[in-house]
PDB file of C-alpha atoms and ligand atoms in Angstrom:
ATOM      1  CA  UNK A 111       4.860   3.144  -4.320  1.00  0.00           C
ATOM      2  CA  UNK A 112       8.318   2.522  -2.901  1.00  0.00           C
ATOM      3  CA  UNK A 113      10.182   5.438  -1.463  1.00  0.00           C
ATOM      4  CA  UNK A 114      13.876   5.373  -0.676  1.00  0.00           C
ATOM      5  CA  UNK A 115      14.583   6.500   2.905  1.00  0.00           C
ATOM      6  CA  UNK A 116      18.254   5.552   3.148  1.00  0.00           C
ATOM      7  CA  UNK A 117      20.866   3.969   0.936  1.00  0.00           C
ATOM      8  CA  UNK A 118      19.420   0.552   0.008  1.00  0.00           C
ATOM      9  CA  UNK A 119      16.354   0.916   2.238  1.00  0.00           C
ATOM     10  CA  UNK A 120      12.895   1.605   0.808  1.00  0.00           C
ATOM     11  CA  UNK A 121       9.485   1.983   2.398  1.00  0.00           C
ATOM     12  CA  UNK A 122       5.992   1.282   1.121  1.00  0.00           C
ATOM     13  CA  UNK A 123       3.236   3.014   3.082  1.00  0.00           C
ATOM     14  CA  UNK A 124      -0.174   1.384   3.246  1.00  0.00           C
ATOM     15  CA  UNK A 125      -3.437   3.305   3.485  1.00  0.00           C
ATOM     16  CA  UNK A 126      -4.351   1.431   6.674  1.00  0.00           C
ATOM     17  CA  UNK A 127      -3.028   3.582   9.552  1.00  0.00           C
ATOM     18  CA  UNK A 128       0.081   4.413   7.532  1.00  0.00           C
ATOM     19  CA  UNK A 129       1.523   0.909   7.918  1.00  0.00           C
ATOM     20  CA  UNK A 130       5.098   0.785   6.701  1.00  0.00           C
ATOM     21  CA  UNK A 131       6.587  -2.157   4.831  1.00  0.00           C
ATOM     22  CA  UNK A 132      10.350  -1.985   4.671  1.00  0.00           C
ATOM     23  CA  UNK A 133      12.570  -3.280   1.877  1.00  0.00           C
ATOM     24  CA  UNK A 134      16.284  -3.748   2.563  1.00  0.00           C
ATOM     25  CA  UNK A 135      18.484  -4.423  -0.442  1.00  0.00           C
ATOM     26  CA  UNK A 136      20.920  -7.304  -0.105  1.00  0.00           C
ATOM     27  CA  UNK A 137      23.311  -9.020  -2.485  1.00  0.00           C
ATOM     28  CA  UNK A 138      20.879 -11.390  -4.214  1.00  0.00           C
ATOM     29  CA  UNK A 139      17.567  -9.764  -3.370  1.00  0.00           C
ATOM     30  CA  UNK A 140      15.700  -7.995  -0.624  1.00  0.00           C
ATOM     31  CA  UNK A 141      14.643  -8.555   2.957  1.00  0.00           C
ATOM     32  CA  UNK A 142      10.985  -7.586   3.368  1.00  0.00           C
ATOM     33  CA  UNK A 143       9.998  -6.445   6.854  1.00  0.00           C
ATOM     34  CA  UNK A 144       6.284  -6.349   7.816  1.00  0.00           C
ATOM     35  CA  UNK A 145       5.088  -7.035   4.242  1.00  0.00           C
ATOM     36  CA  UNK A 146       1.881  -5.002   4.056  1.00  0.00           C
ATOM     37  CA  UNK A 147      -1.866  -5.062   4.558  1.00  0.00           C
ATOM     38  CA  UNK A 148      -4.118  -5.447   1.509  1.00  0.00           C
ATOM     39  CA  UNK A 149      -3.926  -8.011  -1.278  1.00  0.00           C
ATOM     40  CA  UNK A 150      -3.629  -5.327  -3.991  1.00  0.00           C
ATOM     41  CA  UNK A 151      -0.959  -3.350  -2.188  1.00  0.00           C
ATOM     42  CA  UNK A 152       1.181  -6.410  -1.630  1.00  0.00           C
ATOM     43  CA  UNK A 153       0.690  -7.573  -5.235  1.00  0.00           C
ATOM     44  CA  UNK A 154       1.804  -4.137  -6.430  1.00  0.00           C
ATOM     45  CA  UNK A 155       4.829  -4.212  -4.139  1.00  0.00           C
ATOM     46  CA  UNK A 156       5.728  -7.691  -5.446  1.00  0.00           C
ATOM     47  CA  UNK A 157       5.478  -6.348  -9.011  1.00  0.00           C
ATOM     48  CA  UNK A 158       7.585  -3.292  -8.249  1.00  0.00           C
ATOM     49  CA  UNK A 159      10.293  -5.498  -6.747  1.00  0.00           C
ATOM     50  CA  UNK A 160      10.182  -7.849  -9.727  1.00  0.00           C
ATOM     51  CA  UNK A 161      10.574  -4.908 -12.107  1.00  0.00           C
ATOM     52  CA  UNK A 162      13.542  -3.674 -10.109  1.00  0.00           C
ATOM     53  CA  UNK A 163      15.065  -7.151 -10.472  1.00  0.00           C
ATOM     54  CA  UNK A 164      15.031  -7.466  -6.675  1.00  0.00           C
ATOM     55  CA  UNK A 165      13.381 -10.702  -5.626  1.00  0.00           C
ATOM     56  CA  UNK A 166      12.369 -11.157  -2.009  1.00  0.00           C
ATOM     57  CA  UNK A 167      14.875 -13.532  -0.412  1.00  0.00           C
ATOM     58  CA  UNK A 168      13.598 -13.356   3.174  1.00  0.00           C
ATOM     59  CA  UNK A 169      10.865 -11.813   5.260  1.00  0.00           C
ATOM     60  CA  UNK A 170      10.730 -10.615   8.853  1.00  0.00           C
ATOM     61  CA  UNK A 171       7.788  -9.803  11.100  1.00  0.00           C
ATOM     62  CA  UNK A 172       8.505  -7.382  13.924  1.00  0.00           C
ATOM     63  CA  UNK A 173       5.763  -8.880  16.094  1.00  0.00           C
ATOM     64  CA  UNK A 174       2.856 -11.314  15.981  1.00  0.00           C
ATOM     65  CA  UNK A 175      -0.056  -8.875  15.450  1.00  0.00           C
ATOM     66  CA  UNK A 176      -2.099  -9.622  12.310  1.00  0.00           C
ATOM     67  CA  UNK A 177      -1.024  -6.450  10.500  1.00  0.00           C
ATOM     68  CA  UNK A 178       2.636  -7.510  10.650  1.00  0.00           C
ATOM     69  CA  UNK A 179       2.418 -11.202   9.701  1.00  0.00           C
ATOM     70  CA  UNK A 180       0.609 -11.093   6.339  1.00  0.00           C
ATOM     71  CA  UNK A 181       2.132 -12.285   3.072  1.00  0.00           C
ATOM     72  CA  UNK A 182       1.391 -12.476  -0.647  1.00  0.00           C
ATOM     73  CA  UNK A 183       2.164 -15.327  -3.034  1.00  0.00           C
ATOM     74  CA  UNK A 184       3.888 -12.797  -5.322  1.00  0.00           C
ATOM     75  CA  UNK A 185       6.700 -12.456  -2.775  1.00  0.00           C
ATOM     76  CA  UNK A 186       7.502 -16.132  -3.325  1.00  0.00           C
ATOM     77  CA  UNK A 187       8.265 -18.977  -0.958  1.00  0.00           C
ATOM     78  CA  UNK A 188      11.114 -17.775   1.241  1.00  0.00           C
ATOM     79  CA  UNK A 189      11.854 -17.959   4.970  1.00  0.00           C
ATOM     80  CA  UNK A 190       9.729 -15.509   6.947  1.00  0.00           C
ATOM     81  CA  UNK A 191      11.508 -14.871  10.208  1.00  0.00           C
ATOM     82  CA  UNK A 192      10.499 -13.538  13.587  1.00  0.00           C
ATOM     83  CA  UNK A 193      11.800 -13.967  17.116  1.00  0.00           C
ATOM     84  CA  UNK A 194      11.213 -17.347  18.747  1.00  0.00           C
ATOM     85  CA  UNK A 195       8.520 -15.747  20.953  1.00  0.00           C
ATOM     86  CA  UNK A 196       6.849 -14.098  17.967  1.00  0.00           C
ATOM     87  CA  UNK A 197       6.696 -17.408  16.083  1.00  0.00           C
ATOM     88  CA  UNK A 198       5.396 -19.267  19.146  1.00  0.00           C
ATOM     89  CA  UNK A 199       2.711 -16.653  19.734  1.00  0.00           C
ATOM     90  CA  UNK A 200       1.350 -16.740  16.185  1.00  0.00           C
ATOM     91  CA  UNK A 201       1.618 -20.542  16.098  1.00  0.00           C
ATOM     92  CA  UNK A 202      -0.599 -20.545  19.154  1.00  0.00           C
ATOM     93  CA  UNK A 203      -3.171 -18.391  17.332  1.00  0.00           C
ATOM     94  CA  UNK A 204      -3.124 -20.654  14.256  1.00  0.00           C
ATOM     95  CA  UNK A 205      -3.555 -23.774  16.387  1.00  0.00           C
ATOM     96  CA  UNK A 206      -7.191 -22.861  17.041  1.00  0.00           C
ATOM     97  CA  UNK A 207      -9.549 -24.455  14.518  1.00  0.00           C
ATOM     98  CA  UNK A 208     -11.499 -21.184  14.325  1.00  0.00           C
ATOM     99  CA  UNK A 209      -8.468 -18.862  14.130  1.00  0.00           C
ATOM    100  CA  UNK A 210      -9.686 -17.165  10.962  1.00  0.00           C
ATOM    101  CA  UNK A 211     -12.938 -16.123  12.608  1.00  0.00           C
ATOM    102  CA  UNK A 212     -11.070 -14.951  15.705  1.00  0.00           C
ATOM    103  CA  UNK A 213      -8.566 -12.884  13.706  1.00  0.00           C
ATOM    104  CA  UNK A 214     -11.359 -11.536  11.488  1.00  0.00           C
ATOM    105  CA  UNK A 215     -13.060 -10.037  14.556  1.00  0.00           C
ATOM    106  CA  UNK A 216     -10.097  -7.723  15.048  1.00  0.00           C
ATOM    107  CA  UNK A 217      -9.803  -6.579  11.425  1.00  0.00           C
ATOM    108  CA  UNK A 218     -10.827  -3.076  10.387  1.00  0.00           C
ATOM    109  CA  UNK A 219     -14.211  -3.636   8.668  1.00  0.00           C
ATOM    110  CA  UNK A 220     -13.416  -1.256   5.806  1.00  0.00           C
ATOM    111  CA  UNK A 221     -10.417  -3.395   4.776  1.00  0.00           C
ATOM    112  CA  UNK A 222     -11.477  -6.837   5.986  1.00  0.00           C
ATOM    113  CA  UNK A 223     -12.341  -8.171   2.504  1.00  0.00           C
ATOM    114  CA  UNK A 224      -9.026  -6.999   1.091  1.00  0.00           C
ATOM    115  CA  UNK A 225      -6.811  -8.604   3.717  1.00  0.00           C
ATOM    116  CA  UNK A 226      -5.482 -11.977   2.549  1.00  0.00           C
ATOM    117  CA  UNK A 227      -5.585 -14.522   5.356  1.00  0.00           C
ATOM    118  CA  UNK A 228      -4.280 -17.579   3.492  1.00  0.00           C
ATOM    119  CA  UNK A 229      -0.573 -16.995   4.153  1.00  0.00           C
ATOM    120  CA  UNK A 230      -0.971 -15.221   7.500  1.00  0.00           C
ATOM    121  CA  UNK A 231       1.482 -16.127  10.222  1.00  0.00           C
ATOM    122  CA  UNK A 232       3.818 -18.720   8.686  1.00  0.00           C
ATOM    123  CA  UNK A 233       6.736 -17.419  10.693  1.00  0.00           C
ATOM    124  CA  UNK A 234      10.003 -19.268  11.217  1.00  0.00           C
ATOM    125  CA  UNK A 235      11.206 -18.536  14.718  1.00  0.00           C
ATOM    126  CA  UNK A 236      14.887 -17.658  15.025  1.00  0.00           C
ATOM    127  CA  UNK A 237      16.768 -19.258  17.922  1.00  0.00           C
ATOM    128  CA  UNK A 238      16.039 -17.471  21.199  1.00  0.00           C
ATOM    129  CA  UNK A 239      18.446 -14.585  21.615  1.00  0.00           C
ATOM    130  CA  UNK A 240      19.459 -14.538  17.917  1.00  0.00           C
ATOM    131  CA  UNK A 241      21.456 -11.363  17.359  1.00  0.00           C
ATOM    132  CA  UNK A 242      20.949 -10.944  13.619  1.00  0.00           C
ATOM    133  CA  UNK A 243      18.607 -11.800  10.788  1.00  0.00           C
ATOM    134  CA  UNK A 244      20.293 -14.619   8.813  1.00  0.00           C
ATOM    135  CA  UNK A 245      20.463 -13.344   5.258  1.00  0.00           C
ATOM    136  CA  UNK A 246      22.844 -12.234   2.521  1.00  0.00           C
ATOM    137  CA  UNK A 247      22.829  -8.471   2.973  1.00  0.00           C
ATOM    138  CA  UNK A 248      23.807  -5.686   5.378  1.00  0.00           C
ATOM    139  CA  UNK A 249      23.815  -6.766   9.002  1.00  0.00           C
ATOM    140  CA  UNK A 250      20.335  -6.492  10.471  1.00  0.00           C
ATOM    141  CA  UNK A 251      20.581  -6.535  14.240  1.00  0.00           C
ATOM    142  CA  UNK A 252      17.653  -7.808  16.272  1.00  0.00           C
ATOM    143  CA  UNK A 253      16.701  -5.733  19.304  1.00  0.00           C
ATOM    144  CA  UNK A 254      14.201  -7.945  21.067  1.00  0.00           C
ATOM    145  CA  UNK A 255      12.168  -6.526  23.912  1.00  0.00           C
ATOM    146  CA  UNK A 256       8.795  -7.013  25.590  1.00  0.00           C
ATOM    147  CA  UNK A 257       7.011  -3.733  24.878  1.00  0.00           C
ATOM    148  CA  UNK A 258       3.742  -3.654  22.885  1.00  0.00           C
ATOM    149  CA  UNK A 259       3.561  -7.386  22.086  1.00  0.00           C
ATOM    150  CA  UNK A 260       5.241 -10.618  23.016  1.00  0.00           C
ATOM    151  CA  UNK A 261       8.311 -11.369  20.903  1.00  0.00           C
ATOM    152  CA  UNK A 262       8.511  -7.830  19.559  1.00  0.00           C
ATOM    153  CA  UNK A 263      11.781  -6.982  17.805  1.00  0.00           C
ATOM    154  CA  UNK A 264      13.089  -3.740  16.422  1.00  0.00           C
ATOM    155  CA  UNK A 265      15.748  -4.048  13.739  1.00  0.00           C
ATOM    156  CA  UNK A 266      18.880  -1.936  13.504  1.00  0.00           C
ATOM    157  CA  UNK A 267      20.583  -1.711  10.117  1.00  0.00           C
ATOM    158  CA  UNK A 268      23.625   0.137  11.378  1.00  0.00           C
ATOM    159  CA  UNK A 269      25.429   0.295   8.033  1.00  0.00           C
ATOM    160  CA  UNK A 270      22.478   2.236   6.653  1.00  0.00           C
ATOM    161  CA  UNK A 271      21.704   4.198   9.828  1.00  0.00           C
ATOM    162  CA  UNK A 272      18.170   2.799   9.977  1.00  0.00           C
ATOM    163  CA  UNK A 273      16.069   1.680  12.933  1.00  0.00           C
ATOM    164  CA  UNK A 274      12.910  -0.273  12.068  1.00  0.00           C
ATOM    165  CA  UNK A 275      10.969   0.255  15.275  1.00  0.00           C
ATOM    166  CA  UNK A 276       7.918  -1.977  14.888  1.00  0.00           C
ATOM    167  CA  UNK A 277       4.880  -0.528  16.664  1.00  0.00           C
ATOM    168  CA  UNK A 278       6.770   2.085  18.671  1.00  0.00           C
ATOM    169  CA  UNK A 279       8.233   5.576  18.068  1.00  0.00           C
ATOM    170  CA  UNK A 280       5.277   6.629  15.919  1.00  0.00           C
ATOM    171  CA  UNK A 281       4.192  10.177  15.246  1.00  0.00           C
ATOM    172  CA  UNK A 282       0.529   9.127  14.975  1.00  0.00           C
ATOM    173  CA  UNK A 283       0.072   6.281  17.502  1.00  0.00           C
ATOM    174  CA  UNK A 284       0.895   6.643  21.167  1.00  0.00           C
ATOM    175  CA  UNK A 285       2.382   3.564  22.875  1.00  0.00           C
ATOM    176  CA  UNK A 286       0.007   0.601  23.009  1.00  0.00           C
ATOM    177  CA  UNK A 287       1.110  -1.433  25.991  1.00  0.00           C
ATOM    178  CA  UNK A 288       0.991  -5.208  26.231  1.00  0.00           C
ATOM    179  CA  UNK A 289      -1.594  -5.215  29.000  1.00  0.00           C
ATOM    180  CA  UNK A 290      -1.481  -9.009  29.274  1.00  0.00           C
ATOM    181  CA  UNK A 291       2.147  -8.832  30.439  1.00  0.00           C
ATOM    182  CA  UNK A 292       2.932  -8.767  34.154  1.00  0.00           C
ATOM    183  CA  UNK A 293       4.969  -5.543  33.969  1.00  0.00           C
ATOM    184  CA  UNK A 294       3.769  -3.638  30.906  1.00  0.00           C
ATOM    185  CA  UNK A 295       5.057  -0.239  32.050  1.00  0.00           C
ATOM    186  CA  UNK A 296       8.549  -1.458  32.966  1.00  0.00           C
ATOM    187  CA  UNK A 297       8.732  -3.536  29.775  1.00  0.00           C
ATOM    188  CA  UNK A 298       7.955  -0.457  27.705  1.00  0.00           C
ATOM    189  CA  UNK A 299      10.430   1.779  29.506  1.00  0.00           C
ATOM    190  CA  UNK A 300      13.119  -0.923  29.173  1.00  0.00           C
ATOM    191  CA  UNK A 301      12.552  -1.105  25.413  1.00  0.00           C
ATOM    192  CA  UNK A 302      12.822   2.671  25.070  1.00  0.00           C
ATOM    193  CA  UNK A 303      16.108   2.496  26.966  1.00  0.00           C
ATOM    194  CA  UNK A 304      17.383  -0.086  24.458  1.00  0.00           C
ATOM    195  CA  UNK A 305      16.502   2.312  21.626  1.00  0.00           C
ATOM    196  CA  UNK A 306      18.242   5.144  23.398  1.00  0.00           C
ATOM    197  CA  UNK A 307      21.355   2.970  23.570  1.00  0.00           C
ATOM    198  CA  UNK A 308      21.554   2.748  19.772  1.00  0.00           C
ATOM    199  CA  UNK A 309      20.151   6.188  18.919  1.00  0.00           C
ATOM    200  CA  UNK A 310      23.514   7.629  17.934  1.00  0.00           C
ATOM    201  CA  UNK A 311      23.735   5.066  15.112  1.00  0.00           C
ATOM    202  CA  UNK A 312      20.304   6.026  13.744  1.00  0.00           C
ATOM    203  CA  UNK A 313      19.668   8.616  11.023  1.00  0.00           C
ATOM    204  CA  UNK A 314      16.258   7.307  10.011  1.00  0.00           C
ATOM    205  CA  UNK A 315      13.577   5.792  12.225  1.00  0.00           C
ATOM    206  CA  UNK A 316      10.787   3.798  10.574  1.00  0.00           C
ATOM    207  CA  UNK A 317       7.772   3.173  12.808  1.00  0.00           C
ATOM    208  CA  UNK A 318       5.304   0.367  12.098  1.00  0.00           C
ATOM    209  CA  UNK A 319       2.693   3.077  11.499  1.00  0.00           C
ATOM    210  CA  UNK A 320       3.220   6.769  10.780  1.00  0.00           C
ATOM    211  CA  UNK A 321       5.856   8.948   9.181  1.00  0.00           C
ATOM    212  CA  UNK A 322       9.468   8.039   8.753  1.00  0.00           C
ATOM    213  CA  UNK A 323      11.542  10.236  11.082  1.00  0.00           C
ATOM    214  CA  UNK A 324      14.910  11.834  10.402  1.00  0.00           C
ATOM    215  CA  UNK A 325      17.853  11.860  12.816  1.00  0.00           C
ATOM    216  CA  UNK A 326      16.473  14.746  14.897  1.00  0.00           C
ATOM    217  CA  UNK A 327      13.296  12.721  15.470  1.00  0.00           C
ATOM    218  CA  UNK A 328      14.939   9.660  17.023  1.00  0.00           C
ATOM    219  CA  UNK A 329      15.498  10.950  20.547  1.00  0.00           C
ATOM    220  CA  UNK A 330      12.420  13.188  20.355  1.00  0.00           C
ATOM    221  CA  UNK A 331      10.174  10.195  19.648  1.00  0.00           C
ATOM    222  CA  UNK A 332      11.816   8.096  22.375  1.00  0.00           C
ATOM    223  CA  UNK A 333      11.197  10.970  24.794  1.00  0.00           C
ATOM    224  CA  UNK A 334       7.612  11.413  23.644  1.00  0.00           C
ATOM    225  CA  UNK A 335       6.801   7.711  24.095  1.00  0.00           C
ATOM    226  CA  UNK A 336       8.510   7.688  27.484  1.00  0.00           C
ATOM    227  CA  UNK A 337       6.528  10.705  28.685  1.00  0.00           C
ATOM    228  CA  UNK A 338       3.291   8.986  27.638  1.00  0.00           C
ATOM    229  CA  UNK A 339       4.170   5.731  29.426  1.00  0.00           C
ATOM    230  CA  UNK A 340       5.247   7.601  32.555  1.00  0.00           C
ATOM    231  CA  UNK A 341       1.947   9.494  32.544  1.00  0.00           C
ATOM    232  CA  UNK A 342       0.102   6.158  32.385  1.00  0.00           C
ATOM    233  CA  UNK A 343       2.249   4.874  35.220  1.00  0.00           C
ATOM    234  CA  UNK A 344       1.504   7.935  37.348  1.00  0.00           C
ATOM    235  CA  UNK A 345      -2.166   8.156  36.388  1.00  0.00           C
ATOM    236  CA  UNK A 346      -1.874  11.710  35.092  1.00  0.00           C
ATOM    237  CA  UNK A 347      -3.048  13.233  31.826  1.00  0.00           C
ATOM    238  CA  UNK A 348      -0.304  13.003  29.248  1.00  0.00           C
ATOM    239  CA  UNK A 349       0.644  16.131  27.377  1.00  0.00           C
ATOM    240  CA  UNK A 350       0.569  14.238  24.085  1.00  0.00           C
ATOM    241  CA  UNK A 351      -1.018  15.476  20.856  1.00  0.00           C
ATOM    242  CA  UNK A 352      -1.557  11.867  19.722  1.00  0.00           C
ATOM    243  CA  UNK A 353      -4.353  11.467  22.265  1.00  0.00           C
ATOM    244  CA  UNK A 354      -5.375  15.118  22.527  1.00  0.00           C
ATOM    245  CA  UNK A 355      -8.279  16.997  20.908  1.00  0.00           C
ATOM    246  CA  UNK A 356      -6.383  17.469  17.630  1.00  0.00           C
ATOM    247  CA  UNK A 357      -5.125  13.869  17.490  1.00  0.00           C
ATOM    248  CA  UNK A 358      -4.531  12.594  13.947  1.00  0.00           C
ATOM    249  CA  UNK A 359      -6.731   9.565  14.774  1.00  0.00           C
ATOM    250  CA  UNK A 360      -9.712  10.376  16.969  1.00  0.00           C
ATOM    251  CA  UNK A 361     -10.230   6.803  18.300  1.00  0.00           C
ATOM    252  CA  UNK A 362      -6.907   6.927  20.125  1.00  0.00           C
ATOM    253  CA  UNK A 363      -8.374   8.976  22.966  1.00  0.00           C
ATOM    254  CA  UNK A 364     -10.621   5.985  23.762  1.00  0.00           C
ATOM    255  CA  UNK A 365      -7.704   3.548  23.640  1.00  0.00           C
ATOM    256  CA  UNK A 366      -5.824   5.874  25.960  1.00  0.00           C
ATOM    257  CA  UNK A 367      -8.715   5.914  28.481  1.00  0.00           C
ATOM    258  CA  UNK A 368      -8.918   2.147  28.296  1.00  0.00           C
ATOM    259  CA  UNK A 369      -5.172   1.741  28.965  1.00  0.00           C
ATOM    260  CA  UNK A 370      -5.454   4.147  31.879  1.00  0.00           C
ATOM    261  CA  UNK A 371      -8.303   2.070  33.341  1.00  0.00           C
ATOM    262  CA  UNK A 372      -6.620  -1.273  32.788  1.00  0.00           C
ATOM    263  CA  UNK A 373      -3.500  -0.081  34.576  1.00  0.00           C
ATOM    264  CA  UNK A 374      -5.384   1.297  37.594  1.00  0.00           C
ATOM    265  CA  UNK A 375      -4.915  -1.862  39.720  1.00  0.00           C
ATOM    266  CA  UNK A 376      -1.172  -1.832  39.000  1.00  0.00           C
ATOM    267  CA  UNK A 377      -0.979   1.838  40.032  1.00  0.00           C
ATOM    268  CA  UNK A 378      -2.794   1.000  43.260  1.00  0.00           C
ATOM    269  CA  UNK A 379      -0.367  -1.880  43.956  1.00  0.00           C
ATOM    270  CA  UNK A 380       2.646   0.298  43.263  1.00  0.00           C
ATOM    271  CA  UNK A 381       1.186   2.897  45.664  1.00  0.00           C
ATOM    272  CA  UNK A 382       0.754   0.264  48.401  1.00  0.00           C
ATOM    273  CA  UNK A 383       4.313  -0.912  47.917  1.00  0.00           C
ATOM    274  CA  UNK A 384       5.607   2.648  48.163  1.00  0.00           C
ATOM    275  CA  UNK A 385       3.601   3.233  51.340  1.00  0.00           C
ATOM    276  CA  UNK A 386       4.892  -0.031  52.839  1.00  0.00           C
ATOM    277  CA  UNK A 387       8.494   0.837  52.084  1.00  0.00           C
ATOM    278  CA  UNK A 388       8.023   4.343  53.542  1.00  0.00           C
ATOM    279  CA  UNK A 389       6.862   2.762  56.802  1.00  0.00           C
ATOM    280  CA  UNK A 390       9.867   0.498  56.957  1.00  0.00           C
TER     281      UNK A 390
HETATM  282 ZN1  LIG B  52       0.724  -2.584  13.888  1.00  0.00          ZN
END
C-alpha cells in the first residue's frame, strides 16, 4: 500500500524490518528509490503504479546492500542508478560465479524464498561526484557519504522537503557502521554533519527502515545517531532505546556488542595517539 508522505512523494513499507520504498512523482512517471524486498510486494507496487498511470521511469539504490538493489520485471526496463562507488561495489559482488549463493547466505531465512534474485544489482553508476539524479522530475540532490556502506547516498528532494536517508536516521535501527572502512566512526560523524547542513530544508525524513519522521524528528534523529556513534567511539554504553532492553528488535543488542568489539582496536589506537600527543 502506498502512502503519501509529502506532495508527490509516496512510501511503500515492506514487512521485512520496515523497509521503505520511495516513489517520487515526475513529469512522465516516477522515480523509484530502493524498490522493495519480496516478489509479491514489488509486483503489487508495480500494479499500483500502473493503475495510477505512473510508470517507473528510473530507479535509484541508496547503497549496494542486497535489500536496496532488488528489482521486479513489472517496474519495466529503465535506468537504475546509484553512485559510481555503489555500482562498482555491486558489480564486484556479481562478478563472482557463486554470487547467488554468497548473497543467499545473508538473506533472512523467513523471506529467502520470496526475494527475487534475477534482477538484483543491475545498477548504472552515475559519474563520480554527480550532484543530481538525471531524470524528468523535481530535483533530487545526491548527498554521497561513506557511512554505513561504500557508495551510500542520501537523496534530498528540496522542493518537496524530503530527505531519503538510506540506512541512517532510523527509529528502529541504530547506526550500522561500515567496519571494513579505515575510519568508520569519522565517516559516520561526517555523514551526520552533511545531514545537519540540509536539515532546515527537510520536513519529512524517510529512513531505509523504520517510521517516516516529521520535521521535529530530523534533528532529533541526527542527534540520536550521533550519540550512539560517539558512545561506540568512546567505548561507553549508549543511552539508546534501539539497543536497550525494550528495543523494537531484540537482535540489535548483539549487533551493538559486535560493533563495540570490532572497534576496540581502533579505540586502543586512538588512546595511544592521545597519550603520545599529551607527552609532546
Ligand atoms: Zn537496509
